[in-house]
Amino acid sequence: MPAGSGSGRAGSVAGGSGSGSGSLLLSMAAIGALYENEEQQSRELFAMAKRMIQLYLDERRKASVRKADFRRSSVSESRSHPQEQTVDAPVWLVQAMLLNVVYGHNCGDKRSGEIALTHAAALVSLAQGAELLRPVRVEPVEDLGMTDGDAMWGFGGRPGDAEDHAEWMRWKSVEERKRTLYVIFILSSLLVSAYNHTPALTNSEILLDLPSDEDFFAAETSTAFYAKGGIAAANRNRMTFHEALGALLKANEWEQQQQQQQRPSSAPRRDGQQVLSPTGPGPDAAASGMQPSTFGCLILIHALHNYIWETRQRHHNKTWTHEEMEKMHRHMEPALKAWQAAWSSNPLHSLQRPNPFGMGPLSADSMPLLDLAYIRLFLDFSRSKEKFWQRDWDGVAEELGRGRDAGPHAEHSPASNAESAATDASDSSGNSSVSVDSPCTQPSSPGFSTYPATLTRASPLASTSRPTGGREKLLRKAALYAANSFCMSDELGVGLADLTRRELPIQSAMCALDCAQVLAEWVATLQDRVGRYLGILGLADVDLTQVPAIMLLEEEDVKLLGRIQDILAGAGPRTKMETGVAGRAVVDEHAGYAANLLRVTASMMGKAAVWPVTRLMVSCLETHAEHMRARAERSVLAAAQ
């Protein structure tokens, strides 16, 4: 998977090496040819880039052997002058290897992907050799000996033009090295989310500051850089990665303090009535004063994904209890809200593509990852993602259908089922993050006003009269976020139905894949329970407003099914005359909601895909749709057995 953002000026630190700039150019050209769908040319360019890097490594290895004796004789001198030691690996080599790994994971070739996975681990070692993990800060130069007369005539303030340029180049070099490492971190996180691979670079290994604002790094000259305020202005919102991530993860403590210290106060509602509202710090107070850069926001949402994965890994091969899952939800949901508040603090951030303020796609790239994080809170996709890496599409559908994604014994655990009524009661209150404070209803973020309101929870009485398993409840919560993610994209004109010109970013493709599969799996789980009484959900002859539907379905089930119908109706006109797998129409009137949703998503992703790896997602969705169709038919036939 691509890192979703550039590493800055990839070729500016080639160190004057022809092989460095050449390998970088070839790697970028290979990715460009892949984007233009020129796969043969891209493979040839990729092979040349790898060959050039290999030649450099061979020459470097020979030089190291020749200098071995010299190094042994100069050990004492190097210890007395540590500042003169040279870095083992140049930055351009790390960047060239990084681009090759990005290419390998995007080209769609299985062998290239396996090689890229091996190189991803080696890439971290190479970054360590280049000392990219070593924290370095650049402070503004101040002349403490400046006199009033010097200041009047312009002497002694900022350095002269030559000093300006040298200081700016040093700052830019440090910033570029930092951004190169963070792109490696993002690539590692994407591989964790996409394939359940162990992260090559973990949160605990990052000791650097977050990147500065994009305006400063985009400055093309020292004059433009200092016109924006120079190093002092670039350091204005400086914070370390650990400080920023720690503030997000402590958001639950602020929320608990709010609940303990809140005092009921009367607040007018839009309809003129009075409601009780708490006073004191809000749930996103932990992020107050934290204003990471656009690239910093993208890094932090990936860090939260890593944290969720690490939390689940601590329970690997252990019983994941209902209480432990609730504890993780209480910890992570405030952190995600705090991240959203930090993202919203920048008025130039937008969900729209292209960015209306001319700031590029980075801010919009972060939001699909937020939706994905909420879904991953409720469901564990680890086994199905491992099957996806193996390209076992049948295995993906089977793993999702087994129910392990909600945690071991989630469906049959007495604790989870016994507490289902209590969970519904708490979810219907104002504390429910799904019905009240989901990421699609918070008004603080620009552009979020168009996000459709979430579904309201059914009353406790209605819930207790229709007992459902713990897994179905978790699936429904995740499906709420998935449906809202689809609807928000449609409202903003960036939905799958609107991206028909190869414009789908990889983050959006990953989010669309999981959202479609979550919605389909929830429908299938519901279908398994009610199919023998109602038939296949989504057929014209199924009336959800009459008996027996009103006895079997909760109000929230009906509303969520209506949301799925709206999603299919919105994409229907564009897929009605198209054909999908086996030459059949994309929308099959006899297949039901689950299969049709997967087919429509696959069709739209196929048209909007940028990278060949997205075609693998399309194949997975089409195979999954066949499983959903067969599963729906089995649920109806169960009535006759």
XYZ file of C-alpha atoms in Angstrom:
641
model
C 0.000 0.000 0.000
C 1.288 3.480 -0.694
C 2.069 5.802 2.122
C -0.519 8.293 1.029
C 1.821 11.240 1.190
C 5.129 12.199 -0.277
C 8.354 12.247 1.630
C 8.892 15.822 0.669
C 11.607 16.689 -1.779
C 12.723 13.140 -2.413
C 15.679 13.952 -4.563
C 17.016 17.063 -2.878
C 19.394 15.224 -0.590
C 20.995 12.897 -3.062
C 24.253 14.130 -1.688
C 25.535 14.989 -5.126
C 25.583 11.311 -6.047
C 24.577 10.532 -9.609
C 23.453 7.063 -8.593
C 21.316 8.613 -5.851
C 19.414 11.045 -8.044
C 19.226 8.472 -10.839
C 17.700 5.732 -8.685
C 15.204 8.172 -7.188
C 14.146 9.379 -10.621
C 13.755 5.827 -11.908
C 11.698 4.799 -8.869
C 9.414 7.810 -9.246
C 9.100 7.171 -12.986
C 8.118 3.547 -12.306
C 5.331 4.663 -9.959
C 4.232 7.289 -12.492
C 4.045 4.698 -15.263
C 2.035 2.440 -12.956
C -0.389 5.301 -12.339
C -0.733 5.810 -16.097
C -1.575 2.111 -16.479
C 1.623 1.450 -18.436
C 2.471 -1.707 -16.548
C 5.176 -3.039 -18.874
C 7.099 0.239 -18.835
C 6.687 0.499 -15.075
C 8.164 -2.967 -14.568
C 11.179 -2.095 -16.719
C 11.777 1.169 -14.866
C 11.361 -0.602 -11.540
C 13.938 -3.237 -12.544
C 16.428 -0.526 -13.564
C 15.922 1.317 -10.271
C 16.554 -1.865 -8.293
C 19.643 -2.602 -10.374
C 21.080 0.862 -9.790
C 20.547 0.563 -6.047
C 22.165 -2.875 -6.047
C 25.208 -1.539 -7.905
C 25.616 1.196 -5.316
C 25.313 -1.304 -2.457
C 27.922 -3.570 -4.065
C 30.371 -0.687 -4.483
C 29.737 0.420 -0.938
C 30.360 -3.082 0.370
C 33.683 -3.296 -1.471
C 34.717 0.113 -0.179
C 33.873 -0.972 3.362
C 36.171 -3.979 3.045
C 39.039 -1.838 1.735
C 38.640 0.639 4.566
C 38.342 -1.947 7.340
C 41.984 -1.630 8.383
C 41.817 2.147 8.304
C 38.716 2.146 10.501
C 40.357 -0.089 13.094
C 43.387 2.181 13.232
C 41.269 5.301 13.685
C 38.967 4.049 16.456
C 40.609 6.123 19.144
C 40.506 9.258 17.009
C 36.854 8.783 16.105
C 35.992 8.398 19.786
C 37.668 11.676 20.599
C 35.845 13.400 17.703
C 32.396 11.754 17.486
C 30.997 14.646 15.492
C 33.196 13.683 12.564
C 31.698 10.218 12.183
C 29.871 9.672 8.935
C 26.375 8.289 8.633
C 26.282 4.676 7.464
C 23.512 5.127 4.858
C 22.660 8.236 2.821
C 19.094 9.516 2.956
C 18.612 9.153 -0.796
C 19.192 5.402 -0.445
C 16.448 5.168 2.188
C 14.113 7.178 -0.030
C 14.848 5.078 -3.107
C 14.248 1.849 -1.180
C 11.051 3.334 0.244
C 9.714 4.111 -3.232
C 10.544 0.582 -4.364
C 8.627 -0.877 -1.412
C 5.669 1.377 -2.233
C 5.781 0.167 -5.829
C 5.943 -3.495 -4.799
C 2.827 -3.208 -2.641
C 0.857 -1.336 -5.307
C 1.705 -3.151 -8.518
C -0.644 -6.043 -7.722
C 1.975 -8.737 -8.383
C 2.110 -11.290 -5.584
C 5.832 -11.999 -5.874
C 6.688 -8.288 -5.889
C 4.507 -7.803 -2.826
C 6.306 -10.571 -0.935
C 9.691 -9.066 -1.803
C 8.452 -5.620 -0.766
C 7.344 -7.045 2.582
C 10.862 -8.328 3.216
C 12.351 -5.011 2.136
C 10.001 -3.111 4.455
C 11.731 -4.650 7.471
C 15.155 -3.967 5.953
C 14.055 -0.403 5.276
C 13.815 0.309 9.003
C 17.360 -0.980 9.526
C 18.510 1.243 6.684
C 16.765 4.218 8.301
C 18.546 3.440 11.558
C 21.840 3.364 9.675
C 21.035 6.803 8.271
C 20.239 7.955 11.835
C 16.742 8.996 10.840
C 15.397 7.869 14.213
C 17.757 10.177 16.101
C 15.888 13.303 17.267
C 17.448 16.536 15.990
C 16.114 20.042 16.495
C 17.068 23.242 14.693
C 16.738 26.421 16.732
C 16.694 29.973 15.323
C 20.002 31.850 15.452
C 19.977 34.796 17.834
C 22.720 37.415 18.086
C 22.825 38.314 21.769
C 25.465 40.975 21.110
C 23.193 43.133 18.950
C 23.142 46.827 19.856
C 20.400 49.375 19.334
C 22.389 50.929 16.526
C 22.801 47.571 14.837
C 19.069 46.972 15.029
C 18.355 50.417 13.581
C 20.547 49.791 10.558
C 19.438 46.194 10.122
C 22.619 44.543 11.459
C 22.650 41.765 14.015
C 19.002 40.728 13.514
C 18.564 37.788 11.234
C 21.765 36.640 9.584
C 22.691 37.862 6.144
C 21.584 36.261 2.913
C 24.308 33.609 2.960
C 23.640 32.744 6.592
C 19.900 32.772 5.888
C 20.312 30.264 3.117
C 22.632 28.011 5.140
C 20.270 28.006 8.124
C 17.254 27.306 5.914
C 19.062 24.438 4.165
C 19.948 22.898 7.526
C 16.343 23.180 8.730
C 15.029 21.737 5.461
C 17.462 18.817 5.620
C 16.382 17.950 9.178
C 12.712 18.288 8.239
C 13.171 16.091 5.172
C 14.905 13.372 7.161
C 12.084 13.486 9.685
C 9.397 13.253 7.008
C 11.181 10.372 5.310
C 11.035 8.376 8.529
C 7.367 9.205 9.044
C 6.500 7.974 5.548
C 8.132 4.669 6.507
C 5.974 4.685 9.639
C 2.811 5.334 7.597
C 3.690 2.573 5.147
C 4.219 0.183 8.064
C 0.861 1.155 9.569
C -0.952 0.652 6.267
C 0.472 -2.859 5.998
C -0.807 -3.581 9.511
C -4.306 -2.391 8.598
C -4.413 -3.994 5.160
C -2.795 -7.386 5.832
C -2.410 -7.738 9.621
C 1.370 -7.697 9.260
C 3.482 -6.969 12.305
C 4.492 -3.288 12.197
C 8.023 -2.702 10.976
C 8.129 0.536 12.981
C 6.129 0.776 16.209
C 4.830 3.796 18.100
C 7.362 3.338 20.885
C 10.300 3.646 18.470
C 9.378 7.155 17.296
C 11.195 9.823 19.328
C 11.036 12.682 16.823
C 9.016 15.875 16.682
C 5.980 15.867 14.444
C 6.504 17.535 11.039
C 6.062 21.273 10.761
C 3.262 22.985 8.845
C 3.218 22.308 5.123
C 3.648 25.995 4.212
C 7.144 26.103 5.690
C 8.313 22.889 4.074
C 6.868 23.977 0.723
C 8.911 27.207 0.694
C 11.183 27.096 -2.354
C 13.703 29.724 -1.258
C 15.128 31.040 1.986
C 13.476 34.387 1.240
C 10.038 32.755 1.057
C 10.807 30.726 4.189
C 11.755 33.765 6.265
C 8.828 35.749 4.879
C 6.608 33.231 6.694
C 8.493 33.758 9.949
C 11.461 31.434 9.571
C 12.489 28.760 12.039
C 10.860 30.471 15.017
C 7.462 30.413 13.300
C 7.969 26.852 12.056
C 8.622 25.763 15.648
C 5.528 27.528 16.986
C 3.417 24.373 17.338
C 6.326 22.007 17.828
C 5.632 18.860 19.831
C 7.066 15.387 19.948
C 5.237 12.369 18.596
C 4.992 10.910 22.104
C 3.555 14.121 23.547
C 0.868 14.336 20.869
C -0.087 10.660 21.028
C -0.077 10.755 24.826
C -2.463 13.718 24.830
C -4.887 11.812 22.595
C -4.742 8.659 24.699
C -5.410 10.658 27.878
C -8.635 12.066 26.466
C -10.613 9.425 28.369
C -9.248 10.857 31.638
C -10.621 14.275 30.680
C -13.946 12.662 29.874
C -14.055 10.945 33.268
C -13.249 14.230 34.999
C -16.078 15.850 33.075
C -18.528 13.195 34.245
C -17.406 13.646 37.852
C -17.403 17.445 37.821
C -20.344 18.174 35.547
C -23.128 20.312 36.926
C -26.580 20.375 35.336
C -27.291 23.678 33.683
C -30.223 24.822 31.629
C -29.543 25.288 27.930
C -32.108 26.271 25.284
C -32.814 23.842 22.519
C -33.680 24.746 18.959
C -37.315 23.862 19.570
C -37.486 26.273 22.522
C -37.460 23.606 25.234
C -34.856 23.342 27.969
C -32.355 20.518 28.287
C -29.641 19.727 30.802
C -26.104 20.189 29.535
C -22.868 19.558 31.413
C -20.353 22.254 32.166
C -16.617 21.920 32.370
C -14.093 20.616 29.868
C -15.413 18.738 26.856
C -14.330 15.248 25.839
C -11.823 16.720 23.425
C -10.231 18.941 26.047
C -7.136 16.762 26.029
C -6.416 18.050 22.540
C -6.953 21.711 23.448
C -3.955 23.733 22.388
C -2.668 20.857 20.258
C -2.488 21.901 16.618
C -0.465 19.356 14.668
C 0.321 19.993 11.032
C -1.698 18.331 8.284
C 0.965 15.668 7.887
C 1.088 15.360 11.669
C -2.642 14.583 11.763
C -2.150 11.818 9.204
C 0.688 10.378 11.293
C -1.357 10.438 14.514
C -4.391 8.641 13.070
C -2.033 5.910 11.884
C -0.544 5.793 15.387
C -4.033 5.249 16.836
C -4.554 2.386 14.373
C -1.303 0.859 15.606
C -2.437 1.262 19.209
C -5.721 -0.556 18.524
C -3.813 -3.370 16.811
C -1.329 -3.631 19.689
C -4.181 -3.742 22.221
C -5.785 -6.640 20.391
C -2.440 -8.417 20.055
C -2.050 -8.413 23.828
C -5.142 -10.638 23.903
C -3.964 -12.915 21.116
C -5.001 -16.541 21.768
C -6.796 -15.408 24.927
C -10.470 -15.021 25.687
C -11.536 -11.500 24.741
C -14.188 -10.764 27.345
C -17.047 -8.317 27.049
C -15.584 -6.203 29.856
C -12.195 -5.956 28.139
C -13.804 -4.875 24.885
C -15.829 -2.206 26.668
C -12.671 -1.001 28.400
C -10.907 -0.584 25.061
C -13.916 1.270 23.643
C -14.012 3.662 26.613
C -10.305 4.335 26.166
C -10.112 4.717 22.391
C -13.339 6.502 21.458
C -12.362 9.690 23.374
C -8.921 9.485 21.744
C -10.486 9.389 18.279
C -12.747 12.321 19.162
C -9.735 14.264 20.434
C -7.904 13.546 17.182
C -10.890 14.825 15.237
C -10.912 17.999 17.335
C -7.212 18.530 16.581
C -7.844 17.939 12.864
C -10.716 20.426 12.936
C -8.595 23.111 14.604
C -7.011 23.888 11.233
C -9.485 25.973 9.178
C -7.753 24.898 5.952
C -8.583 21.237 6.472
C -11.410 19.928 4.334
C -13.013 16.619 3.453
C -13.467 17.698 -0.142
C -11.272 16.737 -3.067
C -9.597 18.802 -4.340
C -9.014 20.886 -1.242
C -10.923 24.191 -1.704
C -8.062 26.091 -0.039
C -5.367 24.692 -2.312
C -3.724 22.699 0.489
C -3.510 19.340 -1.274
C -5.123 15.995 -0.415
C -3.426 15.230 2.920
C -6.264 16.479 5.138
C -8.876 14.485 3.214
C -6.646 11.383 3.255
C -6.926 11.239 7.041
C -10.713 10.980 7.305
C -11.241 7.505 5.764
C -8.712 6.271 8.311
C -10.825 7.770 11.110
C -13.901 5.885 9.872
C -11.791 2.750 9.591
C -10.521 3.165 13.156
C -14.064 3.326 14.548
C -14.966 0.121 12.713
C -11.818 -1.630 13.926
C -12.782 -0.751 17.502
C -15.748 -3.111 17.295
C -14.436 -5.822 14.984
C -11.144 -7.663 14.647
C -10.288 -8.219 10.980
C -6.912 -9.851 11.633
C -7.696 -13.343 10.324
C -9.612 -12.133 7.280
C -6.798 -9.702 6.401
C -4.280 -12.532 6.570
C -6.453 -14.434 4.095
C -6.552 -11.325 1.909
C -2.740 -11.222 1.855
C -2.794 -14.861 0.723
C -5.362 -13.892 -1.951
C -7.740 -16.498 -0.588
C -11.005 -14.700 -1.330
C -13.140 -17.631 -0.188
C -11.155 -17.685 3.040
C -11.863 -13.984 3.603
C -15.619 -14.564 3.352
C -15.443 -17.651 5.563
C -13.426 -15.904 8.282
C -15.840 -12.968 8.356
C -18.767 -15.392 8.579
C -17.284 -17.418 11.443
C -17.787 -14.618 13.939
C -14.228 -14.419 15.250
C -14.004 -10.759 14.234
C -16.007 -9.744 17.308
C -13.627 -11.559 19.641
C -13.453 -15.145 20.903
C -16.792 -16.484 22.127
C -18.510 -13.142 21.465
C -21.536 -14.878 20.021
C -21.851 -17.598 22.645
C -20.428 -15.893 25.715
C -23.022 -15.850 28.519
C -21.637 -12.551 29.725
C -22.044 -10.828 26.394
C -25.584 -12.099 25.848
C -26.696 -11.549 29.425
C -25.512 -7.972 29.308
C -27.076 -7.226 25.940
C -30.144 -5.600 27.452
C -28.010 -3.447 29.730
C -25.857 -2.486 26.787
C -28.905 -1.386 24.837
C -30.109 0.681 27.754
C -26.778 2.441 28.068
C -26.508 2.918 24.322
C -29.877 4.653 24.216
C -28.649 7.212 26.721
C -26.629 10.293 25.974
C -23.397 8.464 26.721
C -23.551 6.368 23.570
C -20.783 7.338 21.214
C -22.605 5.716 18.324
C -25.912 7.546 18.640
C -24.689 10.903 19.939
C -20.991 11.573 19.428
C -20.092 9.507 16.396
C -17.549 11.093 14.055
C -20.284 11.963 11.592
C -22.394 14.152 13.857
C -19.915 16.356 15.674
C -20.483 19.921 14.473
C -17.001 21.161 15.327
C -15.353 20.050 12.116
C -15.609 22.023 8.880
C -17.647 20.195 6.314
C -19.164 17.806 8.856
C -22.520 19.549 8.748
C -23.304 17.519 5.656
C -22.617 14.259 7.440
C -25.976 12.486 7.874
C -27.197 12.059 11.432
C -26.670 8.652 12.976
C -29.494 6.311 13.724
C -31.136 6.503 17.128
C -31.005 3.442 19.318
C -34.158 1.420 19.938
C -35.792 1.708 23.332
C -34.702 -0.760 26.033
C -38.174 -2.324 26.002
C -38.031 -2.994 22.275
C -34.517 -4.389 22.582
C -35.363 -6.825 25.347
C -38.346 -8.132 23.388
C -36.084 -9.064 20.470
C -33.040 -10.815 21.947
C -29.997 -10.870 19.699
C -26.473 -12.192 20.123
C -23.519 -10.124 21.253
C -21.852 -10.366 17.850
C -24.897 -9.015 16.047
C -24.897 -5.994 18.345
C -21.222 -5.277 17.696
C -21.773 -5.715 13.976
C -24.668 -3.283 14.084
C -22.585 -0.660 15.865
C -19.808 -1.039 13.311
C -22.371 -1.033 10.488
C -23.684 2.331 11.715
C -20.262 3.876 11.170
C -19.852 2.090 7.844
C -23.194 3.353 6.540
C -22.442 6.894 7.701
C -19.051 6.770 5.988
C -20.709 5.872 2.678
C -23.407 8.507 3.112
C -20.962 11.265 4.068
C -18.889 10.564 0.968
C -21.994 10.761 -1.210
C -23.058 14.049 0.384
C -19.642 15.590 -0.314
C -19.530 14.317 -3.882
C -16.597 11.993 -3.238
C -18.528 8.748 -2.949
C -17.734 5.681 -5.006
C -20.466 6.587 -7.478
C -18.757 9.931 -8.144
C -15.202 8.618 -8.534
C -15.374 7.194 -12.029
C -12.104 8.562 -13.434
C -9.464 6.591 -11.504
C -9.461 8.969 -8.542
C -9.825 6.582 -5.593
C -7.021 7.032 -3.010
C -5.757 3.885 -1.346
C -7.015 4.978 2.102
C -10.521 5.422 0.699
C -10.318 2.052 -1.051
C -9.356 0.327 2.204
C -12.197 2.062 4.026
C -14.746 1.216 1.302
C -13.684 -2.440 1.362
C -14.148 -2.786 5.119
C -17.353 -0.721 5.206
C -18.979 -2.830 2.490
C -17.941 -6.079 4.158
C -19.126 -4.936 7.591
C -22.523 -3.869 6.267
C -22.870 -7.096 4.284
C -21.877 -9.247 7.266
C -24.378 -7.476 9.526
C -27.152 -8.011 6.957
C -26.128 -11.669 6.602
C -26.113 -12.176 10.376
C -29.553 -10.599 10.592
C -30.611 -12.709 7.610
C -29.532 -15.889 9.395
C -31.851 -15.005 12.289
C -34.964 -13.854 10.415
C -34.621 -15.415 6.961
C -36.900 -18.355 7.692
C -39.693 -15.919 8.573
C -39.126 -12.959 6.219
C -37.305 -14.377 3.226
C -34.302 -12.651 1.661
C -33.872 -9.097 2.942
C -33.870 -6.631 0.074
C -36.435 -8.297 -2.155
C -39.478 -6.319 -3.223
C -41.973 -8.663 -1.540
C -40.460 -8.235 1.947
C -42.475 -5.651 3.909
C -40.587 -4.532 7.006
C -43.541 -2.530 8.356
C -45.852 -5.502 8.841
C -45.983 -8.641 10.953
C -43.799 -10.669 11.370
C -41.045 -8.125 10.560
C -42.075 -5.724 13.323
C -41.844 -8.595 15.818
C -38.374 -9.709 14.716
C -36.568 -6.468 13.892
C -35.707 -3.573 16.127
C -36.439 -0.056 15.001
C -32.732 0.521 14.499
C -32.489 -2.561 12.279
C -35.211 -1.203 10.020
C -33.596 2.219 9.790
C -30.184 0.778 9.007
C -31.679 -1.445 6.309
C -33.285 1.687 4.890
C -29.887 3.371 4.856
C -28.459 0.459 2.876
C -31.353 0.736 0.441
C -30.527 4.430 -0.021
C -26.869 3.595 -0.707
C -27.862 1.061 -3.359
C -30.424 3.427 -4.865
C -27.809 6.182 -5.144
C -25.399 3.944 -7.028
C -28.063 1.995 -8.911
C -28.491 4.257 -11.975
C -24.766 4.021 -12.726
C -24.601 0.239 -12.402
C -27.992 -0.833 -13.713
C -26.764 -1.632 -17.220
C -23.330 -2.906 -16.201
C -22.252 -6.497 -15.788
C -20.139 -7.924 -13.020
C -18.761 -11.366 -12.262
C -19.852 -14.167 -14.633
C -21.486 -11.603 -16.918
C -24.451 -10.986 -14.611
C -25.882 -7.560 -13.897
C -24.230 -5.780 -10.981
C -27.557 -5.296 -9.189
C -29.401 -8.615 -8.938
C -33.033 -8.243 -7.932
C -32.999 -11.729 -6.386
C -29.706 -11.510 -4.455
C -30.684 -9.314 -1.499
C -29.026 -6.395 0.244
C -25.740 -8.040 1.259
C -24.730 -9.437 -2.133
C -25.853 -6.351 -4.051
C -23.990 -3.977 -1.740
C -20.762 -5.912 -2.281
C -21.289 -6.049 -6.048
C -22.037 -2.344 -6.350
C -18.993 -1.464 -4.249
C -16.796 -3.735 -6.368
C -18.099 -2.187 -9.583
C -17.503 1.375 -8.422
C -14.062 0.594 -7.009
C -13.084 -1.053 -10.282
C -13.884 2.124 -12.214
C -12.316 4.522 -9.719
C -9.202 2.478 -8.894
C -5.814 4.122 -9.328
C -3.443 1.298 -8.397
C -3.523 -2.338 -9.571
C -3.706 -3.540 -5.957
C -7.249 -2.150 -5.810
C -8.275 -4.763 -8.367
C -7.523 -7.384 -5.729
C -10.097 -5.714 -3.491
C -12.586 -5.844 -6.359
C -12.009 -9.586 -6.822
C -12.399 -10.136 -3.089
C -15.717 -8.253 -3.003
C -17.107 -10.143 -5.997
C -16.261 -13.505 -4.433
C -17.687 -12.366 -1.105
C -20.924 -11.392 -2.878
C -21.347 -14.957 -4.132
C -20.975 -16.226 -0.576
C -23.580 -13.715 0.637
C -26.063 -14.813 -2.015
C -25.655 -18.482 -1.106
C -25.883 -17.690 2.595
C -29.138 -15.769 2.127
C -30.638 -18.657 0.182
C -29.631 -21.114 2.905
C -31.313 -18.980 5.573
C -34.618 -19.200 3.690
C -34.300 -22.924 3.037
C -33.734 -23.500 6.763
C -37.468 -22.945 7.304
C -38.278 -26.128 5.403
C -35.863 -28.263 7.421
